[in-house]
Tab-separated table of C-alpha atoms and ligand atoms in Angstrom:
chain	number	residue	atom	x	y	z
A	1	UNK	CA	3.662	22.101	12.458
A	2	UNK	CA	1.765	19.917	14.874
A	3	UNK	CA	0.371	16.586	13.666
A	4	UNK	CA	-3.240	17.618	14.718
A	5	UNK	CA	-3.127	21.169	12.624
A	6	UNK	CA	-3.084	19.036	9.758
A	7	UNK	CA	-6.951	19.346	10.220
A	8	UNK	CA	-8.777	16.441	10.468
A	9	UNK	CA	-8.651	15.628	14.081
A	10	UNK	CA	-8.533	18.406	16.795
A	11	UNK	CA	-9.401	18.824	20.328
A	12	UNK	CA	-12.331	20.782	21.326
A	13	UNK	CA	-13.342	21.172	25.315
A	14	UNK	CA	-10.102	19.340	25.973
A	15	UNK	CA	-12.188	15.826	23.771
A	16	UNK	CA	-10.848	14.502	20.500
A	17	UNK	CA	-12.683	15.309	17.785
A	18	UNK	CA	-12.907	13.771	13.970
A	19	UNK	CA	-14.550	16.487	11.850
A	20	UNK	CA	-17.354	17.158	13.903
A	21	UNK	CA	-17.119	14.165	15.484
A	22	UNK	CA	-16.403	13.572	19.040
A	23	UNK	CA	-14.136	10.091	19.173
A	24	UNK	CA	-14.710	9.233	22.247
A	25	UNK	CA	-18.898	8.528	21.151
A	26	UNK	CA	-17.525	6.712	18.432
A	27	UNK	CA	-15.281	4.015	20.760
A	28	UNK	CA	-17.954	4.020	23.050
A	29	UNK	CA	-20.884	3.344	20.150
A	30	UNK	CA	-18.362	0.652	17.950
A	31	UNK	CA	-15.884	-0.364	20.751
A	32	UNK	CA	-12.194	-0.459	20.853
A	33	UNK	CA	-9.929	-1.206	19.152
A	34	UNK	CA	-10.974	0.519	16.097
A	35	UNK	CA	-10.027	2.448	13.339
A	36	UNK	CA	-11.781	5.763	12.093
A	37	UNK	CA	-10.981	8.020	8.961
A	38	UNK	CA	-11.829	11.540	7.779
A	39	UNK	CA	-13.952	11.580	4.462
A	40	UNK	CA	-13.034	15.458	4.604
A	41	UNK	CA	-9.404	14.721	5.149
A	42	UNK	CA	-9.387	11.920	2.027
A	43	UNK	CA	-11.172	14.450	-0.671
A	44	UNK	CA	-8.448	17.515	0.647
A	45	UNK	CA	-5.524	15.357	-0.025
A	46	UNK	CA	-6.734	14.453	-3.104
A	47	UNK	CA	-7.387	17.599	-4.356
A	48	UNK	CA	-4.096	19.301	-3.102
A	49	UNK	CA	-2.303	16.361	-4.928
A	50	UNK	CA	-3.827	17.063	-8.062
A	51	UNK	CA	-3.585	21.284	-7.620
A	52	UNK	CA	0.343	20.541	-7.405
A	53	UNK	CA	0.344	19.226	-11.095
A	54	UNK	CA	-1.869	21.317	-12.750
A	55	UNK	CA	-0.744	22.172	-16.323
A	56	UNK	CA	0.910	18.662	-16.353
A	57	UNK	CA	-1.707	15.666	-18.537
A	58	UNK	CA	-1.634	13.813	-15.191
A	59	UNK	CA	-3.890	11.407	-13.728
A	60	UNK	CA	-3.602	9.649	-10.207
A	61	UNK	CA	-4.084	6.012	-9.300
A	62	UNK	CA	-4.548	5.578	-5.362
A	63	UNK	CA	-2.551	3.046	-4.295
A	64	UNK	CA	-5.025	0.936	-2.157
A	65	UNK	CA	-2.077	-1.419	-0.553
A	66	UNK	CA	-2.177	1.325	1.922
A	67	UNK	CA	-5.634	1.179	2.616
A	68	UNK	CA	-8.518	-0.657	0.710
A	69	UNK	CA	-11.567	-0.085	2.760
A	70	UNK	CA	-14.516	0.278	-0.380
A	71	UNK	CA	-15.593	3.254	1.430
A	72	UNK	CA	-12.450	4.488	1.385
A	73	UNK	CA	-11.235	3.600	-2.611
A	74	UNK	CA	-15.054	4.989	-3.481
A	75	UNK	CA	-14.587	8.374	-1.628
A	76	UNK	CA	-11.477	8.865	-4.094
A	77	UNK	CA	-12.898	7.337	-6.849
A	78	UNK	CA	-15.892	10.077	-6.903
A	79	UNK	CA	-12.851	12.879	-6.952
A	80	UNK	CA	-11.634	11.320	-10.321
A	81	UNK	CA	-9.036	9.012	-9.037
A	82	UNK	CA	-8.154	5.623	-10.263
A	83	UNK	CA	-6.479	3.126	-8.632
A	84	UNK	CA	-3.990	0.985	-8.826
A	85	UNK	CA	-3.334	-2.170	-7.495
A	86	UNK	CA	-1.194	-5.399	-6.264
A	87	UNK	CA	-2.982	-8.696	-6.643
A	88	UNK	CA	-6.323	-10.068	-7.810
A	89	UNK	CA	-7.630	-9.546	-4.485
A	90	UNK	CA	-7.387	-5.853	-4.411
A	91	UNK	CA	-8.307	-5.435	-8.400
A	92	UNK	CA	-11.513	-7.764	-6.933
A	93	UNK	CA	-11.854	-4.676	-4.180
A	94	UNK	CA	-11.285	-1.934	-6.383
A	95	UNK	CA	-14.070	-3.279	-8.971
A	96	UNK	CA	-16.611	-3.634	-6.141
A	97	UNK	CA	-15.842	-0.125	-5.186
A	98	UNK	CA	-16.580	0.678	-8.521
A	99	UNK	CA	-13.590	1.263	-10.502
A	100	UNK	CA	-13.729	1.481	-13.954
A	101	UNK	CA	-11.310	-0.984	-15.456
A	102	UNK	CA	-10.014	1.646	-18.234
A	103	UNK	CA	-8.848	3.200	-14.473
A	104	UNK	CA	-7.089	0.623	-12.700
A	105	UNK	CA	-3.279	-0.156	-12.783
A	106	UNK	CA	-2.048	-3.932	-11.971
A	107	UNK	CA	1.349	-3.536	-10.317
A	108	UNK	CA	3.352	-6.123	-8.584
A	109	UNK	CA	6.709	-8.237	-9.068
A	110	UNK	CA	5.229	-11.653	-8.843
A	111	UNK	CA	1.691	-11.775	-10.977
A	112	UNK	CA	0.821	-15.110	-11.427
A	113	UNK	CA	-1.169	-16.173	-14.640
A	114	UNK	CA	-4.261	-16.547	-12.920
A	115	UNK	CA	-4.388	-12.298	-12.128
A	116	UNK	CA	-2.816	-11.684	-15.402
A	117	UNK	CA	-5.880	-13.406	-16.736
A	118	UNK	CA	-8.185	-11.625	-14.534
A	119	UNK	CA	-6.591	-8.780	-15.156
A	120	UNK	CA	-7.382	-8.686	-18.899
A	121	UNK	CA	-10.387	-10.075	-18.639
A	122	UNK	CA	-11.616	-7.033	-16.725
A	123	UNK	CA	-9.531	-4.773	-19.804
A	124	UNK	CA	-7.454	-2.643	-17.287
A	125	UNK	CA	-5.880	0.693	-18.614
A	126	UNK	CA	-2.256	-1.137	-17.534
A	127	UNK	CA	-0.347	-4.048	-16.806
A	128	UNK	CA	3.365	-3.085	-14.755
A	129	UNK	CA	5.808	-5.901	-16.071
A	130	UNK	CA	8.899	-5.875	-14.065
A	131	UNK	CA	10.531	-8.987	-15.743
A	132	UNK	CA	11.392	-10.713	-19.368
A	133	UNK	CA	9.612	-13.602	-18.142
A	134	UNK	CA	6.525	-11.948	-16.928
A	135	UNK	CA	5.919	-10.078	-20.491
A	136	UNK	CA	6.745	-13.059	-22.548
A	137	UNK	CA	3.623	-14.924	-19.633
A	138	UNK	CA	1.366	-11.962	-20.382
A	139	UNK	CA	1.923	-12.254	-24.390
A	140	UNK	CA	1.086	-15.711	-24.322
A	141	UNK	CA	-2.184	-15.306	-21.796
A	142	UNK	CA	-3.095	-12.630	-24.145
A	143	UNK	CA	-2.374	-14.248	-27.082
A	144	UNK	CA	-4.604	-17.402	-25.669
A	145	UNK	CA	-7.259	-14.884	-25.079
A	146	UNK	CA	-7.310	-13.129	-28.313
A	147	UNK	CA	-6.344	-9.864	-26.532
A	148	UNK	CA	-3.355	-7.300	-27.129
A	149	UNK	CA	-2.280	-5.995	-23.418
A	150	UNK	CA	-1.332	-2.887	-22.664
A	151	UNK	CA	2.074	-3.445	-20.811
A	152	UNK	CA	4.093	-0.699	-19.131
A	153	UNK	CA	7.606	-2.536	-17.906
A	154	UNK	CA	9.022	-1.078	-14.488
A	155	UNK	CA	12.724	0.345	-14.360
A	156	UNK	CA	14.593	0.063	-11.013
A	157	UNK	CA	16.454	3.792	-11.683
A	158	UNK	CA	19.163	3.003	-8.712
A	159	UNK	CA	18.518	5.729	-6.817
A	160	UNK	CA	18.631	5.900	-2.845
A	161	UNK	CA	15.131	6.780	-1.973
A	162	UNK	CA	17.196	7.187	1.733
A	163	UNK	CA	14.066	5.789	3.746
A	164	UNK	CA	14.269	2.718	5.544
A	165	UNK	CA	15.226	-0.439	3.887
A	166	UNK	CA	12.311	-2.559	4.201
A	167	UNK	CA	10.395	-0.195	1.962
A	168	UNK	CA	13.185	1.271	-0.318
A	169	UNK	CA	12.227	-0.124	-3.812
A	170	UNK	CA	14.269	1.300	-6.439
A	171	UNK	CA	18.016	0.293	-5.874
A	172	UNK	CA	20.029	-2.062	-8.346
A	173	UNK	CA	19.725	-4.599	-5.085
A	174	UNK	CA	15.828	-4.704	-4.581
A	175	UNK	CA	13.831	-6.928	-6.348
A	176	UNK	CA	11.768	-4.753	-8.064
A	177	UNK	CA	11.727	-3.786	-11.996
A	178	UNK	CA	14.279	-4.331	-14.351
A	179	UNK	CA	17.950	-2.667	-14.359
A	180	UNK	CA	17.960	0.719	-15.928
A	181	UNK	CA	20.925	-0.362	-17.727
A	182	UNK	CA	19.194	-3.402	-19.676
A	183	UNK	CA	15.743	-1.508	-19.972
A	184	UNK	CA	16.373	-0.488	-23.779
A	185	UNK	CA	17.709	-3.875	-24.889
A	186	UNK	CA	14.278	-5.568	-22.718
A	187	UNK	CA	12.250	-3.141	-24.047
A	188	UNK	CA	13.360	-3.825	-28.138
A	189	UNK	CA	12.916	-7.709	-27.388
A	190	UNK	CA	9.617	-6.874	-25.674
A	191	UNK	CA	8.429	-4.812	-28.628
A	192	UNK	CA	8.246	-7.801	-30.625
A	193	UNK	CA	5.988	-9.352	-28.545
A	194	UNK	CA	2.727	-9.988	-30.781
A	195	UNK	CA	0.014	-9.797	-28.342
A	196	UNK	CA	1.803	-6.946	-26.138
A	197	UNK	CA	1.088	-2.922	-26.600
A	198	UNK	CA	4.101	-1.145	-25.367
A	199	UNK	CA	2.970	1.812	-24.018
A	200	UNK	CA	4.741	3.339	-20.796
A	201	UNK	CA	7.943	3.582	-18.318
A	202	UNK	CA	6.908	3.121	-14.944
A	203	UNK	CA	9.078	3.164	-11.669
A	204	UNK	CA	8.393	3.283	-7.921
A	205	UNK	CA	11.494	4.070	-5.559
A	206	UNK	CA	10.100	3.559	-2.303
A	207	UNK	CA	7.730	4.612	0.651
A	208	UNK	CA	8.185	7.254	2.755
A	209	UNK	CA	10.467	9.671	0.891
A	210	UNK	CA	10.473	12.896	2.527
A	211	UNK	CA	12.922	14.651	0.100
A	212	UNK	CA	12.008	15.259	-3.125
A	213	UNK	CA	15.803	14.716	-4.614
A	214	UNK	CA	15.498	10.951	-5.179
A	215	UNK	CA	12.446	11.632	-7.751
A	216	UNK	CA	13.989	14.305	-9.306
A	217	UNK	CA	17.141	12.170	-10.046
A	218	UNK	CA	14.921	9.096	-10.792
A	219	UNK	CA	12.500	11.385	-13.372
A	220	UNK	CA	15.833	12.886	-14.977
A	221	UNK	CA	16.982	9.472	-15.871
A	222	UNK	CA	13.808	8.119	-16.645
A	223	UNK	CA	13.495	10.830	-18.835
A	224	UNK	CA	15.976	10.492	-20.684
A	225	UNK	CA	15.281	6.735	-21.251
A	226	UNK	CA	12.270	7.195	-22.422
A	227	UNK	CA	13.127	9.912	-25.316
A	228	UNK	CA	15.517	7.016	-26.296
A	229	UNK	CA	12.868	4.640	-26.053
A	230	UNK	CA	10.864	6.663	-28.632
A	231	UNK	CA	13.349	7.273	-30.680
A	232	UNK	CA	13.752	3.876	-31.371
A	233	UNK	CA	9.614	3.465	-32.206
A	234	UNK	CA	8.480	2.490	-29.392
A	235	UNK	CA	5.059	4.565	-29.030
A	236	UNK	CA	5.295	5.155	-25.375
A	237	UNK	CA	2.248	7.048	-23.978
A	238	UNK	CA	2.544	6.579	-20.058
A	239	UNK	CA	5.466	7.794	-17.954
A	240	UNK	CA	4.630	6.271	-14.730
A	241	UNK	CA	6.138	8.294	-11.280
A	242	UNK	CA	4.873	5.347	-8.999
A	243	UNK	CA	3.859	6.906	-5.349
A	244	UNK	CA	6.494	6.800	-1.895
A	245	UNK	CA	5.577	10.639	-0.996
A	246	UNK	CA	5.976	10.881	2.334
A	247	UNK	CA	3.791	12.292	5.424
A	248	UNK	CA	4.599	13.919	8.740
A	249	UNK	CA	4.251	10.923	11.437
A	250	UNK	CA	6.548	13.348	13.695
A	251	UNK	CA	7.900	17.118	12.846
A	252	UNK	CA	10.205	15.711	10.457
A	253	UNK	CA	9.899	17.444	7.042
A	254	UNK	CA	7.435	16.602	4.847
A	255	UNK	CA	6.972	16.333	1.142
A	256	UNK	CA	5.868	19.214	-0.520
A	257	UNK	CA	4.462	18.188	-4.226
A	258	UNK	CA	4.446	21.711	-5.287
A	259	UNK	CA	8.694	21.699	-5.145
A	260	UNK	CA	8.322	18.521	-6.443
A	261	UNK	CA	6.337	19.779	-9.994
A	262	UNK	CA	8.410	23.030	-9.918
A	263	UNK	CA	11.624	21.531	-10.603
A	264	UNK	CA	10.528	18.454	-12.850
A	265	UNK	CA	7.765	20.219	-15.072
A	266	UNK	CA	9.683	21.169	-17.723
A	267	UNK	CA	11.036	17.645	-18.000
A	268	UNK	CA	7.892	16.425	-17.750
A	269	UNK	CA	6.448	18.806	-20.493
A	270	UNK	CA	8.940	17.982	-23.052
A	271	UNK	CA	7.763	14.399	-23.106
A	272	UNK	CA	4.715	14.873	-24.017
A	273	UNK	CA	3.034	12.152	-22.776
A	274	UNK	CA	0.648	11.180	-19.443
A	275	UNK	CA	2.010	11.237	-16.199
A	276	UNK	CA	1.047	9.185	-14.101
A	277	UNK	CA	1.148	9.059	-9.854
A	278	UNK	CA	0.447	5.992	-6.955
A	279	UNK	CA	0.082	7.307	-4.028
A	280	UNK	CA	-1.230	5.888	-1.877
A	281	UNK	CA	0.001	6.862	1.842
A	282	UNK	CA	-0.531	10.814	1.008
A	283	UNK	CA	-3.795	10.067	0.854
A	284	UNK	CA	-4.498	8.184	3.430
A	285	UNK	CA	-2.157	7.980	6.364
A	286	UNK	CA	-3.112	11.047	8.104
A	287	UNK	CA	-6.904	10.482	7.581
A	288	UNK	CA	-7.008	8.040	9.618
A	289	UNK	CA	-6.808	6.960	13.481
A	290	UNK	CA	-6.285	3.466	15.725
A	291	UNK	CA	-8.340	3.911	19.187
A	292	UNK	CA	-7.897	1.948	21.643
A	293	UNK	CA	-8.584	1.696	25.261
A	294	UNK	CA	-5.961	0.892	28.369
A	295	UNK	CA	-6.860	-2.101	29.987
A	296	UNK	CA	-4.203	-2.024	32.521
A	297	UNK	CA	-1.515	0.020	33.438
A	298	UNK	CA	1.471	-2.150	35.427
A	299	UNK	CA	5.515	-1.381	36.308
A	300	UNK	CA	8.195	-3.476	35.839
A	301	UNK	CA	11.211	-2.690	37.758
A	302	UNK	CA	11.907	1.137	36.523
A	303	UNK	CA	9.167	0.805	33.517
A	304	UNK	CA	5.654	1.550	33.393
A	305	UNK	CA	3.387	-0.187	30.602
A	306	UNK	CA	0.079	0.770	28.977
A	307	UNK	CA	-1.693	-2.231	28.353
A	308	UNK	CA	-4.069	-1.318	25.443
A	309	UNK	CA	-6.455	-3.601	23.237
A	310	UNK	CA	-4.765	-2.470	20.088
A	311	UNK	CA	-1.590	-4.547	19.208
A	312	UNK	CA	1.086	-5.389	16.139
A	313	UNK	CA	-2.310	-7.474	14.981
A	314	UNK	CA	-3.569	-3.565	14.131
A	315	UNK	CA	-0.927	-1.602	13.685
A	316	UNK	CA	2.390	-3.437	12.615
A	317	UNK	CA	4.606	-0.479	11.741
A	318	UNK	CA	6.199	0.206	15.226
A	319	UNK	CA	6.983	-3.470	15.504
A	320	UNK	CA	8.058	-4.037	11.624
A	321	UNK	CA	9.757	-0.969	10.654
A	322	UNK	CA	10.384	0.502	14.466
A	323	UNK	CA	7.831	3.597	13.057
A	324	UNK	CA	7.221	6.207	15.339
A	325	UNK	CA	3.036	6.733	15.702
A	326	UNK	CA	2.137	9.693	17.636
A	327	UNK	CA	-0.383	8.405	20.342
A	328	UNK	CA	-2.465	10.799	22.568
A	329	UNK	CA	-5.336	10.417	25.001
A	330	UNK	CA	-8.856	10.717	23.575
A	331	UNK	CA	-9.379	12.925	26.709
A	332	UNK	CA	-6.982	15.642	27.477
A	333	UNK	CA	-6.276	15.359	31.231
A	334	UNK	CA	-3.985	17.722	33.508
A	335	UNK	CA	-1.923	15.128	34.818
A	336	UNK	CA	1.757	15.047	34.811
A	337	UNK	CA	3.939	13.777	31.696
A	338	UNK	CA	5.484	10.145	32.397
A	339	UNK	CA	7.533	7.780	30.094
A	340	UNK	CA	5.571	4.723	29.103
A	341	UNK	CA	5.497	1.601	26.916
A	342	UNK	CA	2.342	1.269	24.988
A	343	UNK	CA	1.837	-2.463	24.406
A	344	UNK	CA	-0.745	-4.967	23.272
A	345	UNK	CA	-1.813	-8.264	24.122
A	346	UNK	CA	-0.711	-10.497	21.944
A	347	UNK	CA	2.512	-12.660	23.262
A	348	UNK	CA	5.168	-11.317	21.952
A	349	UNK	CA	7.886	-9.066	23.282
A	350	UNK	CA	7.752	-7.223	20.168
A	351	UNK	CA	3.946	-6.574	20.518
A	352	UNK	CA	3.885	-2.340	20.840
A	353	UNK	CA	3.120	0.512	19.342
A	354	UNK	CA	4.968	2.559	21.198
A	355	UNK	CA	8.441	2.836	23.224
A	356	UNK	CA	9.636	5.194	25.957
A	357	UNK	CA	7.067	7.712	25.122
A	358	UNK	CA	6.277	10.916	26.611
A	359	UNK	CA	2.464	10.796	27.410
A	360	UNK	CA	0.292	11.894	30.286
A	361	UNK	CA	-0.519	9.726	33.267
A	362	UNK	CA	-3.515	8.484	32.476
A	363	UNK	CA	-6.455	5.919	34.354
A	364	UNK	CA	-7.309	1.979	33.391
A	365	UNK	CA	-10.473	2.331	31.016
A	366	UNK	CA	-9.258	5.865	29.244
A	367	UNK	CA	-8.779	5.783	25.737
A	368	UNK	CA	-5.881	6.185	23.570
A	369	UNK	CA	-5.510	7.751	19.805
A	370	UNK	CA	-2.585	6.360	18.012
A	371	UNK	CA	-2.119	9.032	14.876
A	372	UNK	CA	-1.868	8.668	11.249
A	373	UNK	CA	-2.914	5.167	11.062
A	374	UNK	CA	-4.968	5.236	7.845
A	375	UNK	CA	-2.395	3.911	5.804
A	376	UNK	CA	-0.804	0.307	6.099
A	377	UNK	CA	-2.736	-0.197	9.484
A	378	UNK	CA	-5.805	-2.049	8.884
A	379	UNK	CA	-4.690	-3.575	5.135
A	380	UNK	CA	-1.630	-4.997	7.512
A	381	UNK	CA	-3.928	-6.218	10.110
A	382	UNK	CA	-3.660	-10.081	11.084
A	383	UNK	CA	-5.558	-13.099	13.064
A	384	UNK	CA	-2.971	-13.623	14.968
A	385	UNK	CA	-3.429	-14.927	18.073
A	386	UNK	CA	-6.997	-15.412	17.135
A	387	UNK	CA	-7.621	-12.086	17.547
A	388	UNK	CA	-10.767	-10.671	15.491
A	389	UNK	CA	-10.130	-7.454	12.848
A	390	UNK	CA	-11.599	-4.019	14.101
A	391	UNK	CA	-14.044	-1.999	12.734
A	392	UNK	CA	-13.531	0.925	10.138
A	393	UNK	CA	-15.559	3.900	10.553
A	394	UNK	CA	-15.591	6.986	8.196
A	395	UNK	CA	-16.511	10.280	9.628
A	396	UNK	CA	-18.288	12.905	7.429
A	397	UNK	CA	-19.094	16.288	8.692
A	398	UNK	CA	-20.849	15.075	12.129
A	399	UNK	CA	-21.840	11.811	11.409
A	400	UNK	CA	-20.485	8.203	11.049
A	401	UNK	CA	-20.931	5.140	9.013
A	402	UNK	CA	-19.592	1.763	10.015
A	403	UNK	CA	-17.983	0.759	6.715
A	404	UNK	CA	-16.510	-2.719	8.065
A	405	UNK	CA	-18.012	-4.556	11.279
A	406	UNK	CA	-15.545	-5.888	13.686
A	407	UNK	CA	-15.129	-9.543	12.528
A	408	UNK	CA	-17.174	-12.240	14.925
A	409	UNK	CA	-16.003	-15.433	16.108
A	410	UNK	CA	-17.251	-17.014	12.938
A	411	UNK	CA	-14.873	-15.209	10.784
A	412	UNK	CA	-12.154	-16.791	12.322
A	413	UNK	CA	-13.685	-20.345	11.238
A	414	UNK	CA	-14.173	-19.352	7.660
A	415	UNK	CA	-15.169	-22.857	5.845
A	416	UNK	CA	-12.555	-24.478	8.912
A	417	UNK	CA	-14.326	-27.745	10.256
A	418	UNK	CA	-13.682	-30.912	12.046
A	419	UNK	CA	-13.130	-33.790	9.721
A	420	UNK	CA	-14.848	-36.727	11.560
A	421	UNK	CA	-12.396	-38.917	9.247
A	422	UNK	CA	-9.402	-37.549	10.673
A	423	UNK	CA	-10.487	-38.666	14.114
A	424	UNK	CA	-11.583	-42.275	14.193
B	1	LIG	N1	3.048	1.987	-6.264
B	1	LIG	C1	3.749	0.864	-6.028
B	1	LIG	C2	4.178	0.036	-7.161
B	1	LIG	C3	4.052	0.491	-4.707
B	1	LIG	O1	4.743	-0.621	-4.473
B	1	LIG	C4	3.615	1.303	-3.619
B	1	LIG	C5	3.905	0.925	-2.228
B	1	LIG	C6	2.883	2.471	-3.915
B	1	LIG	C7	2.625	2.793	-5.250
B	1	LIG	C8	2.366	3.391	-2.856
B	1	LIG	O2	3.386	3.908	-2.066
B	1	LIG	P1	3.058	5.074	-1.004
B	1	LIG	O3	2.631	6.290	-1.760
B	1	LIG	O4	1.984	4.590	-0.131
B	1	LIG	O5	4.341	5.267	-0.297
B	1	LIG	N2	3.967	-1.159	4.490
B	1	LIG	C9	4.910	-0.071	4.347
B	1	LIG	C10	4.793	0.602	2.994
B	1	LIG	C11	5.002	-0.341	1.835
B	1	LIG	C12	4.820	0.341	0.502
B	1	LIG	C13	4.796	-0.634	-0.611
B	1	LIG	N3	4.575	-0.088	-1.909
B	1	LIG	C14	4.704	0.902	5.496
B	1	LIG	O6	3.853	0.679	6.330
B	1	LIG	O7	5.422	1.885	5.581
C-alpha cells in the first residue's frame, strides 16, 4: 500500500490535494513552512479504532502528546473520545477544547504536586501513578483537599515492544511504572491509602509498535495480575492498554487493531471490566502534513542539498530518532529521479528531514510535502534559533480554517525585557 492511498491526501492533475483541497493554495494563502491536517482523515481513524473493539466496554482517550492543536483534540472529542494527558499544560489544553473532566486521563512519571492538585481540582476520571512515592503525594494532596482520587498505578510488563529505544516504554530498564513483579505487594500497601480509590491497571509499552505480539504478551500478563489483584479485594474497574499502535511512515507493516481484538477478546471479556486505549499517533500521524518550500538547491562535492524552510525546529523525528518521513513535491513534475539531502536552516549538521532520498529534480521556489507529520511534529516544535512556530491548518471537505497563526516576532519576547538595572 502506498502512503497516499491511505486517503487523505492524493494527487489530482498531477497537484497535491488535502480532501478537496489543493495544498499548494493553502502554502501560497498561509505561507511555508506549515502544517495542515485532514478533519476527514481524524474522524475515520477514530471510528475504525473504535469498530475494531466493538463488543469490548471500551472507551478511548487520545493521547494529545502527539498532537494538541484544540481544533484537533475538539474534532475527536465530538466523536466521543476522551483524552488523556501528560502535564498541567496539556490537561489546561484539553479543558479549553472542551473536555469533560469525568473524560480525561493524567498520565506521566514525574507529576509534581502542583498538577496533582490541578488535576483533582478539575475531578478527572483518572490519575496514572507509576511510583510508591507518587500515590502516598496524591493521598496526602487529596487528603488536604478533602477529596478521594481515583488512582490507576502503571505496571512496566517487561516486554520488548521491539521499536526503537528512545520510545520503548515498558522494559524492566525504562523508567516508567512499577515492576510487574512488586505490583501486588505496591498495590496492597497502596490500598490502604485513605484518600486513594484503587480502581485500574494501566500500562503503556511504547510508540510505534507495528506487531501486535508485544500487547498480546503484555495483556496476558496484565491479565492475569489483575484477576489476582481482585482476588485479593481490590475493586479494580479500569484495565488500561495505554496507546504505541503503530502507522505506515514507509511500506513497512502496519498495525492492524482488528488482529489485535481477535486474539485478546476473550481475555479481555473474562475481566469484566473497562478497557481502556491512548492512542494517540493512530490518530493523528497520517492526518497530517509539513509543507515547505526549497529555498535553494546547492552541491557539495558528490551531494546535492534541498535547502527548505522547514527544519528539526518542525519536524524533529528524522534528526531525534533517524525516522524516515516520506517527502514529495506539492507539484508532480516529469523530471528525472536524483538523490538528495533535504535540510533546514537552522545550524546544525544534524538539521534534516531527510537523507539520501530518492526524489525528483525539482526548481528553487517549488514546494515540498513531508508525509505523516500530524503526530509529534508541531507538539515537538521549538524556538530554536529564534525561529517562529508555523501555522496549523485543518482541511474539511474543500475548505480551510487557520486553527493556530504562525507566531510573530512578539511571541518570541513573551514578558522578556531589558532590565535598565542590570545595565547601569
Ligand atoms: N499513553 C502514554 C502513557 C504515552 O506515554 C504515550 C506516548 C501514548 C499513550 C501515545 O502513544 P502513541 O499511540 O502515540 O504511540 N515522540 C515520539 C513518540 C513518543 C511517545 C510517548 N508516549 C515520536 O515522535 O515517535
Amino acid at each position: 500500500m502506498n502512503l497516499l492511498e491511505l486517503g487523505s491526501f492524493h494527487y489530482k492533475e498531477k497537484k497535491l490535494y488535502c480532501e478537496q483541497k489543493s495544498v499548494e493554495e493553502i502554502a501560497e494563502t498561509v505561507g511555508t513552512p506549515v502544517f495542515i491536517y485532514s478533519k476527514n482523515y481524524l474522524v475515520n481513524q477514530y471510528k475504525e479504532f473504535d469498530k475494531a473493539f466493538v463488543g469490548i466496554n471500551h472507551n478511548i482517550f487520545f493521547a494529545i502528546k502527539s498532537n494538541f492543536n484544540l481544533n484537533v483534540i475538539k474534532i475527536l472529542l465530538d466523536q466521543g473520545s476522551g483524552v488523556d494527558v501528560n502535564s498541567g499544560g496539556e490537561l489546561y489544553r484539553a479543558l479549553k477544547a472542551g473536555a469533560t473532566p469525568n473524560k480525561i486521563l493524567f498520565s506521566g512519571v514525574g507529576k509534581t504536586a502542583e498538577e496533582i492538585k490541578m488535576a483533582l481540582q478539575h475531578g478527572v476520571k483518572l490519575i496514572k501513578a507509576e511510583s510508591l512515592s507518587e500515590t502516598n503525594l496524591i493521598d496526602k494532596i487529596a487528603g488536604e483537599m478533602k477529596k478521594t482520587a481515583p488512582v490507576a498505578i502503571r505496571i512496566n510488563p517487561n516486554v520488548d515492544a521491539k521499536t526503537h529505544p528512545y520510545i520503548s516504554t515498558g522494559l524492566a530498564e525504562n523508567k516508567f511504572g512499577i515492576d510487574s513483579s512488586k505490583a501486588e505487594e505496591i498495590f496492597l500497601e497502596c490500598s490502604k491509602l485513605k484518600n486513594i480509590r484503587l480502581c485500574g491497571i494501566d500500562m503503556h509499552i511504547g510508540s510505534q509498535i507495528t506487531s501486535i505480539e508485544p500487547f498480546v504478551e503484555a495483556i496476558e500478563k496484565m491479565a492475569e495480575l489483575f484477576k489476582k489483584l481482585k482476588l485479593s479485594g481490590i475493586p479494580l474497574q479500569h484495565f488500561d492498554i495505554g496507546g504505541g499502535m503503530g502507522v505506515m511512515y514507509k511500506e513497512e507493516n502496519f498495525f492492524s487493531l482488528f488482529k489485535l481484538s481477535e486474539r485478546v477478546k476473550e481475555i479481555l471479556l473474562q475481566l469484566d471490566c473497562e478497557i481502556l486505549f491512548e492512542p494517540g499517533r493512530f490518530l493523528t500521524a497520517n492526518a497530517g502534513i509539513l509543507v515547505a518550500e526549497i529555498q535553494y538547491i546547492k552541491q557539495n562535492r558528490n551531494k546535492i542539498f534541498f535547502i527548505v524552510d522547514a527544519a528539526m525546529t518542525e519536524l524533529l523525528r528524522p534528526t531525534l530518532y533517524g525516522a524516515y518521513h516520506h517527502i514529495q513535491p506539492v507539484k508532480i513534475n516529469d523530471r528525472k529521479d536524483i538523490i538528495v539531502d533535504v535540510v533546514g536552516p537552522v545550524c546544525e549538521s544534524g538539521d534534516f528531514l531527510a537523507k539520501d532520498r530518492t526524489i525528483t529534480e525539482c526548481i528553487e521556489g517549488e514546494k515540498l510535502a513531508v508525509l505523516s507529520a500530524g503526530a509529534y511534529g508541531m507538539v515537538m516544535s521549538s524556538n530554536y534559533n529564534a525561529r517562529r512556530r508555523p501555522p496549523e491548518v485543518i482541511v474539511d471537505g474543500d475548505r480551510f480554517f487557520i486553527s493556530r497563526s504562525r507566531e510573530s516576532f512578539e511571541h518570541l519576547l513573551w514578558d522578556e525585557k531589558i532590565i535598565d538595572e542590570l545595565h547601569t
